[in-house]
Amino acid sequence: MNKKQIQLSLITLLFLTSNIFAQEKTENQTKLKVGGYFKADFISSVYNNGEVIKSNALNSFHIPGLVPVGEIDKNSSSNFHVKESRINLNINSYVNNKAIRAFAEIDFMLSPSGNNIVSNSYSPRLRHFFIEYDYFLIGQTWSTFMIVTLPDDLDFMGAAEGVVFNRQPQLRYSTKNGWQFSLENPSTTYLNQEGKKVTGNYEFVPDAVVRKNFSGYWGSFSVSTIFRNLTFKENDTKQNHLGYGISTGGKLNIGEKDKLSFSLSGGKGIGRYLAVNFITGGVYGINNNPGNEFETNPVTFETIPVINGYFSYQHHWNDKWKSNVNYSALYSDNPDNIADSANKSAWSASGNILYSPAKKLMIGMEYMHAYRQIQSGDEGSMDRIQLSAKYSF
């Protein structure tokens, strides 16, 4: 072997070795990122039709189904908290030359332990916990039925009445051209004869979602459909009923920075997916006029038709100031045998002004008016002013 052959062999060996180490580095390389934000909220509310106790979640953020109705006395309340603050962990790596990602996130909202009497200590709450490998997602995150285009509001929920809002365990498959298919955790909610919300425990078939995403220079748009098998059991009677729905929504770019966000959803038996379970999937009752003369008061179950939606416009005044205005609403076509206390409709309108003195720092003020009506016709409303400071990292 001459000198040139030896040099060529060494170069070839070095090339192969570098490739091997490069592959091993790619396989073993793990990137970890900690993210989230710190947020302080100062909330003052006027409840025009009743009182809300200090521990009620409505004092922390807008939940349409908790707005008091019926009474004529006004009551006011202020609540300062940092419970929306969140921390997440994002891990990216490779397995068999395919990307794998793990994501976990916690905040402190709706914590069952803690109060604001002395220490304001609250337990962490799990939000997201999932892995993505190749085209598959396994774990807990936003429902595939939910089109995540929430308004840029200070309120934790934003346009609560008009959105699909749900996180749950699921198995999801996504394609390169924007299709998504998922099987998700089933849960039937319904009202009994007394108007009490009941959560079933007899579901076997998972909720199934099919979704298509579109995007371009103009923004993004998605259409999702859901099919559900609602199962309930009362008085030794067990029944299954079909629930289904469709949701559309997106975000359109207007001018250089402005955006228009919107969503429109509807269906039957999908109550727990909309407006923080403002209505249930169905209503259980007794049929006092049975078709069979030998059958006395058979058990009935009806799925509830519902429609909701919202729009939000964001305007940038300059590089540091922006504003958002929102309107959202929900209406349910309740069956005749539903309790008078059942929720029927709700809407809210809000506007804010946000100032960012630095890239990841935001200070803002927001006003919201919210309305709720129940089946009996009783109404209630809320007026709220919120000041917030937020630092993202």
C-alpha positions as a Markdown table, in Angstrom:
| # | Residue | x | y | z |
|---|---|---|---|---|
| 1 | Met | 0.0 | 0.0 | 0.0 |
| 2 | Asn | 1.6 | 3.3 | -1.1 |
| 3 | Lys | 1.4 | 6.6 | 0.7 |
| 4 | Lys | -1.5 | 7.9 | -1.3 |
| 5 | Gln | -3.6 | 4.7 | -0.7 |
| 6 | Ile | -2.8 | 5.1 | 3.0 |
| 7 | Gln | -4.0 | 8.7 | 3.0 |
| 8 | Leu | -7.1 | 7.8 | 1.1 |
| 9 | Ser | -7.9 | 5.0 | 3.6 |
| 10 | Leu | -7.4 | 7.3 | 6.5 |
| 11 | Ile | -9.7 | 10.0 | 4.9 |
| 12 | Thr | -12.3 | 7.3 | 4.2 |
| 13 | Leu | -12.1 | 6.0 | 7.8 |
| 14 | Leu | -12.3 | 9.5 | 9.3 |
| 15 | Phe | -15.4 | 10.2 | 7.1 |
| 16 | Leu | -17.1 | 7.0 | 8.2 |
| 17 | Thr | -16.2 | 7.5 | 11.8 |
| 18 | Ser | -17.5 | 11.1 | 11.8 |
| 19 | Asn | -20.8 | 9.9 | 10.3 |
| 20 | Ile | -21.1 | 7.3 | 13.0 |
| 21 | Phe | -20.5 | 9.8 | 15.8 |
| 22 | Ala | -22.8 | 12.3 | 14.1 |
| 23 | Gln | -25.6 | 9.7 | 14.0 |
| 24 | Glu | -24.9 | 8.8 | 17.7 |
| 25 | Lys | -25.0 | 12.4 | 18.6 |
| 26 | Thr | -28.3 | 12.9 | 16.8 |
| 27 | Glu | -29.8 | 9.8 | 18.4 |
| 28 | Asn | -28.7 | 10.8 | 21.9 |
| 29 | Gln | -29.0 | 14.5 | 21.7 |
| 30 | Thr | -31.7 | 15.8 | 24.0 |
| 31 | Lys | -32.8 | 19.4 | 24.2 |
| 32 | Leu | -34.7 | 20.6 | 27.3 |
| 33 | Lys | -36.5 | 23.9 | 27.5 |
| 34 | Val | -38.3 | 25.4 | 30.5 |
| 35 | Gly | -41.1 | 27.9 | 29.6 |
| 36 | Gly | -44.2 | 29.5 | 30.9 |
| 37 | Tyr | -45.1 | 32.8 | 32.4 |
| 38 | Phe | -45.6 | 34.7 | 35.7 |
| 39 | Lys | -48.9 | 36.5 | 35.8 |
| 40 | Ala | -50.6 | 38.6 | 38.5 |
| 41 | Asp | -54.3 | 39.5 | 38.2 |
| 42 | Phe | -56.2 | 42.2 | 40.1 |
| 43 | Ile | -60.0 | 41.6 | 39.5 |
| 44 | Ser | -62.9 | 43.7 | 40.6 |
| 45 | Ser | -66.4 | 42.5 | 39.8 |
| 46 | Val | -70.0 | 43.7 | 40.2 |
| 47 | Tyr | -72.6 | 40.9 | 40.2 |
| 48 | Asn | -75.9 | 42.5 | 39.3 |
| 49 | Asn | -78.2 | 39.6 | 40.3 |
| 50 | Gly | -76.8 | 37.8 | 43.3 |
| 51 | Glu | -73.8 | 37.2 | 45.6 |
| 52 | Val | -70.7 | 35.1 | 44.8 |
| 53 | Ile | -68.7 | 33.7 | 47.7 |
| 54 | Lys | -65.0 | 34.4 | 47.8 |
| 55 | Ser | -63.9 | 30.8 | 47.1 |
| 56 | Asn | -66.1 | 30.7 | 43.9 |
| 57 | Ala | -64.0 | 30.1 | 40.8 |
| 58 | Leu | -66.0 | 32.9 | 39.1 |
| 59 | Asn | -63.9 | 35.4 | 41.2 |
| 60 | Ser | -60.8 | 34.1 | 39.5 |
| 61 | Phe | -61.9 | 34.0 | 35.8 |
| 62 | His | -65.1 | 34.1 | 33.8 |
| 63 | Ile | -67.2 | 30.9 | 33.8 |
| 64 | Pro | -70.5 | 31.5 | 32.1 |
| 65 | Gly | -72.5 | 29.0 | 34.1 |
| 66 | Leu | -71.6 | 30.6 | 37.4 |
| 67 | Val | -72.9 | 34.1 | 36.8 |
| 68 | Pro | -75.7 | 34.6 | 39.4 |
| 69 | Val | -79.3 | 35.0 | 38.1 |
| 70 | Gly | -82.7 | 35.9 | 39.5 |
| 71 | Glu | -81.9 | 38.2 | 42.5 |
| 72 | Ile | -82.2 | 42.0 | 42.2 |
| 73 | Asp | -79.5 | 43.0 | 44.7 |
| 74 | Lys | -76.1 | 44.0 | 43.4 |
| 75 | Asn | -73.0 | 42.6 | 45.1 |
| 76 | Ser | -69.3 | 43.5 | 44.5 |
| 77 | Ser | -66.1 | 41.6 | 45.0 |
| 78 | Ser | -62.4 | 42.0 | 44.5 |
| 79 | Asn | -59.9 | 39.2 | 44.1 |
| 80 | Phe | -56.1 | 39.4 | 43.6 |
| 81 | His | -54.3 | 36.2 | 42.6 |
| 82 | Val | -51.3 | 34.7 | 40.7 |
| 83 | Lys | -52.9 | 31.3 | 40.1 |
| 84 | Glu | -52.8 | 31.6 | 36.3 |
| 85 | Ser | -49.0 | 31.5 | 36.3 |
| 86 | Arg | -47.7 | 28.4 | 34.7 |
| 87 | Ile | -44.5 | 26.4 | 34.2 |
| 88 | Asn | -43.9 | 23.9 | 31.4 |
| 89 | Leu | -41.1 | 21.5 | 30.4 |
| 90 | Asn | -40.5 | 20.7 | 26.7 |
| 91 | Ile | -38.1 | 17.9 | 25.8 |
| 92 | Asn | -37.0 | 17.1 | 22.2 |
| 93 | Ser | -34.9 | 14.2 | 21.1 |
| 94 | Tyr | -34.6 | 11.5 | 18.4 |
| 95 | Val | -35.4 | 7.8 | 18.4 |
| 96 | Asn | -34.7 | 5.7 | 15.3 |
| 97 | Asn | -33.9 | 9.0 | 13.4 |
| 98 | Lys | -37.4 | 10.2 | 14.1 |
| 99 | Ala | -38.2 | 13.2 | 16.3 |
| 100 | Ile | -39.8 | 12.6 | 19.7 |
| 101 | Arg | -41.2 | 15.3 | 22.0 |
| 102 | Ala | -42.4 | 15.2 | 25.5 |
| 103 | Phe | -44.3 | 18.2 | 27.0 |
| 104 | Ala | -45.7 | 18.8 | 30.5 |
| 105 | Glu | -47.3 | 21.9 | 32.0 |
| 106 | Ile | -48.8 | 22.9 | 35.4 |
| 107 | Asp | -50.6 | 26.0 | 36.7 |
| 108 | Phe | -52.5 | 26.7 | 39.9 |
| 109 | Met | -56.1 | 27.5 | 38.7 |
| 110 | Leu | -59.1 | 25.6 | 40.3 |
| 111 | Ser | -56.8 | 24.2 | 43.0 |
| 112 | Pro | -58.9 | 22.2 | 45.6 |
| 113 | Ser | -56.5 | 23.2 | 48.3 |
| 114 | Gly | -55.5 | 26.7 | 49.4 |
| 115 | Asn | -57.3 | 30.0 | 50.2 |
| 116 | Asn | -56.5 | 33.7 | 50.4 |
| 117 | Ile | -57.0 | 34.1 | 54.1 |
| 118 | Val | -53.4 | 34.0 | 55.2 |
| 119 | Ser | -50.8 | 32.4 | 52.8 |
| 120 | Asn | -52.5 | 32.2 | 49.4 |
| 121 | Ser | -50.9 | 28.8 | 48.9 |
| 122 | Tyr | -52.4 | 26.7 | 46.1 |
| 123 | Ser | -51.6 | 23.2 | 44.8 |
| 124 | Pro | -50.2 | 22.7 | 41.2 |
| 125 | Arg | -52.7 | 21.5 | 38.6 |
| 126 | Leu | -51.8 | 19.3 | 35.6 |
| 127 | Arg | -52.7 | 20.9 | 32.3 |
| 128 | His | -50.7 | 19.1 | 29.6 |
| 129 | Phe | -48.8 | 15.8 | 29.7 |
| 130 | Phe | -48.1 | 14.1 | 26.4 |
| 131 | Ile | -45.5 | 12.7 | 24.0 |
| 132 | Glu | -45.3 | 13.1 | 20.2 |
| 133 | Tyr | -43.4 | 10.5 | 18.1 |
| 134 | Asp | -43.4 | 10.7 | 14.3 |
| 135 | Tyr | -47.1 | 11.4 | 13.4 |
| 136 | Phe | -48.6 | 10.2 | 16.7 |
| 137 | Leu | -49.5 | 12.0 | 19.9 |
| 138 | Ile | -50.3 | 10.1 | 23.1 |
| 139 | Gly | -51.3 | 11.8 | 26.4 |
| 140 | Gln | -53.3 | 14.7 | 27.6 |
| 141 | Thr | -53.6 | 18.0 | 25.7 |
| 142 | Trp | -56.2 | 20.1 | 23.9 |
| 143 | Ser | -59.0 | 18.1 | 22.4 |
| 144 | Thr | -58.5 | 17.7 | 18.6 |
| 145 | Phe | -62.1 | 19.1 | 18.3 |
| 146 | Met | -60.9 | 22.3 | 19.9 |
| 147 | Ile | -59.5 | 24.9 | 17.4 |
| 148 | Val | -57.0 | 26.8 | 19.6 |
| 149 | Thr | -57.5 | 30.4 | 18.5 |
| 150 | Leu | -58.4 | 32.0 | 21.8 |
| 151 | Pro | -58.5 | 35.8 | 22.0 |
| 152 | Asp | -55.6 | 37.7 | 23.5 |
| 153 | Asp | -57.5 | 38.5 | 26.7 |
| 154 | Leu | -56.4 | 39.2 | 30.3 |
| 155 | Asp | -59.2 | 36.9 | 31.4 |
| 156 | Phe | -58.1 | 33.2 | 31.7 |
| 157 | Met | -60.8 | 32.0 | 29.3 |
| 158 | Gly | -61.4 | 35.1 | 27.1 |
| 159 | Ala | -64.6 | 34.7 | 25.0 |
| 160 | Ala | -65.7 | 31.8 | 27.2 |
| 161 | Glu | -69.3 | 31.4 | 25.8 |
| 162 | Gly | -68.2 | 31.1 | 22.2 |
| 163 | Val | -65.3 | 28.6 | 22.3 |
| 164 | Val | -64.7 | 24.9 | 22.4 |
| 165 | Phe | -62.6 | 24.4 | 25.5 |
| 166 | Asn | -61.4 | 20.9 | 26.5 |
| 167 | Arg | -58.2 | 19.2 | 27.6 |
| 168 | Gln | -58.2 | 15.4 | 27.9 |
| 169 | Pro | -56.2 | 12.2 | 27.3 |
| 170 | Gln | -56.2 | 11.0 | 23.7 |
| 171 | Leu | -54.5 | 9.1 | 20.9 |
| 172 | Arg | -54.0 | 11.3 | 17.8 |
| 173 | Tyr | -52.6 | 10.7 | 14.4 |
| 174 | Ser | -51.7 | 13.7 | 12.1 |
| 175 | Thr | -50.7 | 13.7 | 8.5 |
| 176 | Lys | -48.4 | 16.0 | 6.6 |
| 177 | Asn | -51.3 | 17.6 | 4.7 |
| 178 | Gly | -53.2 | 18.8 | 7.7 |
| 179 | Trp | -55.5 | 15.9 | 8.5 |
| 180 | Gln | -55.9 | 14.8 | 12.2 |
| 181 | Phe | -57.7 | 11.8 | 13.6 |
| 182 | Ser | -58.1 | 11.1 | 17.3 |
| 183 | Leu | -59.8 | 8.8 | 19.9 |
| 184 | Glu | -60.4 | 10.7 | 23.1 |
| 185 | Asn | -61.6 | 10.2 | 26.7 |
| 186 | Pro | -65.4 | 9.7 | 26.8 |
| 187 | Ser | -67.6 | 11.3 | 29.4 |
| 188 | Thr | -71.4 | 11.7 | 29.4 |
| 189 | Thr | -72.9 | 14.7 | 31.3 |
| 190 | Tyr | -76.6 | 15.1 | 31.7 |
| 191 | Leu | -79.3 | 16.8 | 33.9 |
| 192 | Asn | -81.6 | 14.7 | 36.0 |
| 193 | Gln | -85.2 | 15.6 | 36.9 |
| 194 | Glu | -84.1 | 17.9 | 39.7 |
| 195 | Gly | -81.8 | 19.8 | 37.4 |
| 196 | Lys | -78.6 | 18.5 | 38.9 |
| 197 | Lys | -75.7 | 17.9 | 36.6 |
| 198 | Val | -74.6 | 14.2 | 36.6 |
| 199 | Thr | -71.4 | 12.8 | 35.2 |
| 200 | Gly | -71.8 | 9.2 | 33.9 |
| 201 | Asn | -69.4 | 6.4 | 34.5 |
| 202 | Tyr | -70.6 | 3.8 | 31.9 |
| 203 | Glu | -68.9 | 5.0 | 28.7 |
| 204 | Phe | -67.1 | 2.3 | 26.6 |
| 205 | Val | -66.7 | 3.9 | 23.1 |
| 206 | Pro | -64.2 | 6.8 | 22.9 |
| 207 | Asp | -65.1 | 10.1 | 21.4 |
| 208 | Ala | -63.9 | 10.2 | 17.8 |
| 209 | Val | -62.6 | 13.4 | 16.1 |
| 210 | Val | -61.7 | 14.1 | 12.5 |
| 211 | Arg | -60.1 | 17.5 | 11.7 |
| 212 | Lys | -58.5 | 19.3 | 8.7 |
| 213 | Asn | -56.2 | 22.3 | 9.1 |
| 214 | Phe | -55.4 | 24.9 | 6.5 |
| 215 | Ser | -52.8 | 27.7 | 6.6 |
| 216 | Gly | -51.2 | 30.2 | 4.4 |
| 217 | Tyr | -50.0 | 33.8 | 4.1 |
| 218 | Trp | -53.5 | 34.9 | 5.0 |
| 219 | Gly | -53.6 | 33.1 | 8.3 |
| 220 | Ser | -55.0 | 29.7 | 9.5 |
| 221 | Phe | -58.4 | 27.9 | 9.4 |
| 222 | Ser | -59.6 | 24.6 | 10.7 |
| 223 | Val | -62.7 | 22.4 | 10.5 |
| 224 | Ser | -63.3 | 19.6 | 13.0 |
| 225 | Thr | -66.1 | 17.1 | 13.5 |
| 226 | Ile | -66.8 | 14.9 | 16.6 |
| 227 | Phe | -68.9 | 11.8 | 17.1 |
| 228 | Arg | -69.9 | 10.6 | 20.6 |
| 229 | Asn | -71.7 | 7.7 | 22.2 |
| 230 | Leu | -73.5 | 9.1 | 25.2 |
| 231 | Thr | -74.2 | 6.5 | 27.8 |
| 232 | Phe | -76.4 | 7.0 | 30.9 |
| 233 | Lys | -77.9 | 4.7 | 33.6 |
| 234 | Glu | -80.8 | 5.6 | 35.9 |
| 235 | Asn | -83.2 | 3.4 | 37.8 |
| 236 | Asp | -81.7 | 0.2 | 36.3 |
| 237 | Thr | -82.2 | 1.6 | 32.8 |
| 238 | Lys | -79.1 | 2.0 | 30.6 |
| 239 | Gln | -79.3 | 3.7 | 27.2 |
| 240 | Asn | -76.8 | 4.8 | 24.5 |
| 241 | His | -77.4 | 7.9 | 22.3 |
| 242 | Leu | -75.5 | 9.4 | 19.4 |
| 243 | Gly | -73.9 | 12.9 | 19.9 |
| 244 | Tyr | -72.2 | 14.8 | 17.1 |
| 245 | Gly | -70.9 | 18.2 | 16.3 |
| 246 | Ile | -68.9 | 20.4 | 14.0 |
| 247 | Ser | -66.5 | 23.3 | 14.8 |
| 248 | Thr | -64.9 | 25.8 | 12.5 |
| 249 | Gly | -62.5 | 28.6 | 13.3 |
| 250 | Gly | -59.3 | 30.4 | 12.6 |
| 251 | Lys | -57.2 | 33.5 | 12.6 |
| 252 | Leu | -57.0 | 35.9 | 9.6 |
| 253 | Asn | -54.2 | 38.4 | 9.1 |
| 254 | Ile | -55.4 | 41.9 | 8.4 |
| 255 | Gly | -52.9 | 44.5 | 7.3 |
| 256 | Glu | -49.4 | 44.3 | 8.7 |
| 257 | Lys | -50.2 | 43.1 | 12.3 |
| 258 | Asp | -53.9 | 43.1 | 13.0 |
| 259 | Lys | -55.8 | 39.8 | 13.3 |
| 260 | Leu | -59.4 | 38.6 | 13.3 |
| 261 | Ser | -60.0 | 35.4 | 15.3 |
| 262 | Phe | -63.3 | 33.6 | 15.1 |
| 263 | Ser | -65.1 | 30.3 | 15.9 |
| 264 | Leu | -68.5 | 28.8 | 15.2 |
| 265 | Ser | -69.6 | 25.4 | 16.6 |
| 266 | Gly | -72.8 | 23.4 | 16.8 |
| 267 | Gly | -74.3 | 20.0 | 17.3 |
| 268 | Lys | -76.2 | 17.7 | 19.7 |
| 269 | Gly | -74.9 | 16.1 | 22.8 |
| 270 | Ile | -71.6 | 18.0 | 22.8 |
| 271 | Gly | -72.3 | 20.3 | 25.8 |
| 272 | Arg | -69.2 | 19.4 | 27.9 |
| 273 | Tyr | -67.0 | 20.6 | 25.0 |
| 274 | Leu | -68.5 | 24.1 | 24.9 |
| 275 | Ala | -68.2 | 27.1 | 27.2 |
| 276 | Val | -66.8 | 25.1 | 30.2 |
| 277 | Asn | -69.7 | 22.7 | 30.3 |
| 278 | Phe | -72.3 | 25.5 | 30.3 |
| 279 | Ile | -74.9 | 22.9 | 29.3 |
| 280 | Thr | -74.8 | 19.1 | 29.5 |
| 281 | Gly | -74.9 | 16.6 | 26.7 |
| 282 | Gly | -78.5 | 15.6 | 27.4 |
| 283 | Val | -81.4 | 15.5 | 29.9 |
| 284 | Tyr | -82.9 | 12.5 | 31.6 |
| 285 | Gly | -86.5 | 12.4 | 32.5 |
| 286 | Ile | -89.7 | 10.3 | 32.8 |
| 287 | Asn | -92.1 | 10.1 | 29.9 |
| 288 | Asn | -95.6 | 10.7 | 31.3 |
| 289 | Asn | -97.3 | 9.9 | 27.9 |
| 290 | Pro | -95.8 | 6.6 | 26.9 |
| 291 | Gly | -96.7 | 5.2 | 23.5 |
| 292 | Asn | -97.1 | 1.7 | 24.9 |
| 293 | Glu | -100.2 | 1.3 | 27.1 |
| 294 | Phe | -98.5 | -1.5 | 29.1 |
| 295 | Glu | -95.4 | 0.7 | 29.8 |
| 296 | Thr | -95.6 | 3.1 | 32.7 |
| 297 | Asn | -93.4 | 6.2 | 32.8 |
| 298 | Pro | -90.5 | 4.8 | 30.8 |
| 299 | Val | -87.1 | 6.5 | 31.2 |
| 300 | Thr | -86.3 | 9.1 | 28.5 |
| 301 | Phe | -83.0 | 10.7 | 27.5 |
| 302 | Glu | -82.7 | 13.5 | 25.0 |
| 303 | Thr | -79.5 | 15.1 | 23.6 |
| 304 | Ile | -79.5 | 18.9 | 23.7 |
| 305 | Pro | -78.9 | 20.9 | 20.5 |
| 306 | Val | -76.5 | 23.8 | 20.9 |
| 307 | Ile | -74.7 | 26.5 | 18.9 |
| 308 | Asn | -72.0 | 28.9 | 20.0 |
| 309 | Gly | -69.3 | 31.2 | 18.5 |
| 310 | Tyr | -67.2 | 34.3 | 18.9 |
| 311 | Phe | -65.2 | 36.9 | 17.1 |
| 312 | Ser | -62.2 | 38.9 | 18.3 |
| 313 | Tyr | -60.4 | 41.7 | 16.6 |
| 314 | Gln | -56.8 | 42.6 | 17.6 |
| 315 | His | -55.4 | 46.0 | 16.6 |
| 316 | His | -51.8 | 47.1 | 17.0 |
| 317 | Trp | -51.6 | 50.8 | 17.8 |
| 318 | Asn | -47.8 | 50.7 | 17.5 |
| 319 | Asp | -44.9 | 48.4 | 18.5 |
| 320 | Lys | -45.8 | 48.5 | 22.2 |
| 321 | Trp | -49.6 | 49.1 | 22.4 |
| 322 | Lys | -52.4 | 46.8 | 21.2 |
| 323 | Ser | -56.1 | 46.2 | 21.9 |
| 324 | Asn | -58.6 | 43.4 | 21.6 |
| 325 | Val | -62.4 | 43.6 | 21.3 |
| 326 | Asn | -64.5 | 40.4 | 21.6 |
| 327 | Tyr | -68.0 | 39.2 | 21.5 |
| 328 | Ser | -69.1 | 35.6 | 22.2 |
| 329 | Ala | -72.4 | 33.8 | 22.6 |
| 330 | Leu | -74.1 | 30.4 | 23.2 |
| 331 | Tyr | -77.7 | 29.2 | 22.8 |
| 332 | Ser | -79.1 | 25.8 | 23.6 |
| 333 | Asp | -82.5 | 24.5 | 22.3 |
| 334 | Asn | -83.5 | 22.8 | 25.5 |
| 335 | Pro | -86.2 | 20.0 | 25.6 |
| 336 | Asp | -89.5 | 20.8 | 27.2 |
| 337 | Asn | -88.9 | 18.4 | 30.1 |
| 338 | Ile | -85.7 | 20.1 | 31.3 |
| 339 | Ala | -85.6 | 21.7 | 34.7 |
| 340 | Asp | -86.2 | 25.5 | 35.1 |
| 341 | Ser | -82.7 | 25.9 | 36.6 |
| 342 | Ala | -81.0 | 24.6 | 33.4 |
| 343 | Asn | -78.8 | 27.0 | 31.5 |
| 344 | Lys | -80.2 | 28.3 | 28.2 |
| 345 | Ser | -78.1 | 31.1 | 26.8 |
| 346 | Ala | -75.2 | 33.3 | 27.6 |
| 347 | Trp | -73.1 | 36.1 | 26.0 |
| 348 | Ser | -70.2 | 38.4 | 26.9 |
| 349 | Ala | -68.4 | 41.4 | 25.4 |
| 350 | Ser | -65.0 | 42.7 | 26.4 |
| 351 | Gly | -62.2 | 45.0 | 25.4 |
| 352 | Asn | -58.7 | 45.7 | 26.6 |
| 353 | Ile | -55.6 | 47.7 | 26.1 |
| 354 | Leu | -52.2 | 46.0 | 26.5 |
| 355 | Tyr | -48.8 | 47.7 | 26.8 |
| 356 | Ser | -45.4 | 45.8 | 26.3 |
| 357 | Pro | -42.5 | 47.9 | 27.6 |
| 358 | Ala | -40.2 | 45.0 | 26.7 |
| 359 | Lys | -40.6 | 42.0 | 24.4 |
| 360 | Lys | -41.8 | 39.5 | 27.0 |
| 361 | Leu | -43.4 | 41.8 | 29.5 |
| 362 | Met | -47.0 | 42.9 | 29.3 |
| 363 | Ile | -49.2 | 45.2 | 31.4 |
| 364 | Gly | -52.9 | 45.6 | 30.6 |
| 365 | Met | -56.4 | 46.6 | 31.6 |
| 366 | Glu | -59.7 | 44.9 | 30.5 |
| 367 | Tyr | -63.4 | 45.5 | 30.9 |
| 368 | Met | -66.0 | 42.7 | 30.5 |
| 369 | His | -69.8 | 42.5 | 30.6 |
| 370 | Ala | -71.3 | 39.0 | 30.8 |
| 371 | Tyr | -74.9 | 37.8 | 30.7 |
| 372 | Arg | -76.6 | 34.4 | 31.5 |
| 373 | Gln | -80.2 | 33.2 | 31.2 |
| 374 | Ile | -81.7 | 30.0 | 32.5 |
| 375 | Gln | -84.7 | 27.9 | 31.3 |
| 376 | Ser | -87.2 | 29.7 | 33.6 |
| 377 | Gly | -86.4 | 33.0 | 32.0 |
| 378 | Asp | -84.4 | 34.4 | 35.0 |
| 379 | Glu | -81.4 | 36.5 | 34.0 |
| 380 | Gly | -78.2 | 37.6 | 35.5 |
| 381 | Ser | -75.2 | 39.7 | 34.5 |
| 382 | Met | -71.7 | 40.7 | 35.6 |
| 383 | Asp | -69.4 | 43.7 | 35.1 |
| 384 | Arg | -65.7 | 43.3 | 35.6 |
| 385 | Ile | -62.5 | 45.3 | 35.5 |
| 386 | Gln | -59.2 | 43.4 | 35.4 |
| 387 | Leu | -55.6 | 44.7 | 35.7 |
| 388 | Ser | -52.8 | 42.2 | 34.9 |
| 389 | Ala | -49.0 | 42.0 | 34.7 |
| 390 | Lys | -47.4 | 39.1 | 32.8 |
| 391 | Tyr | -43.8 | 38.1 | 32.1 |
| 392 | Ser | -43.2 | 35.2 | 29.7 |
| 393 | Phe | -40.0 | 33.1 | 29.7 |
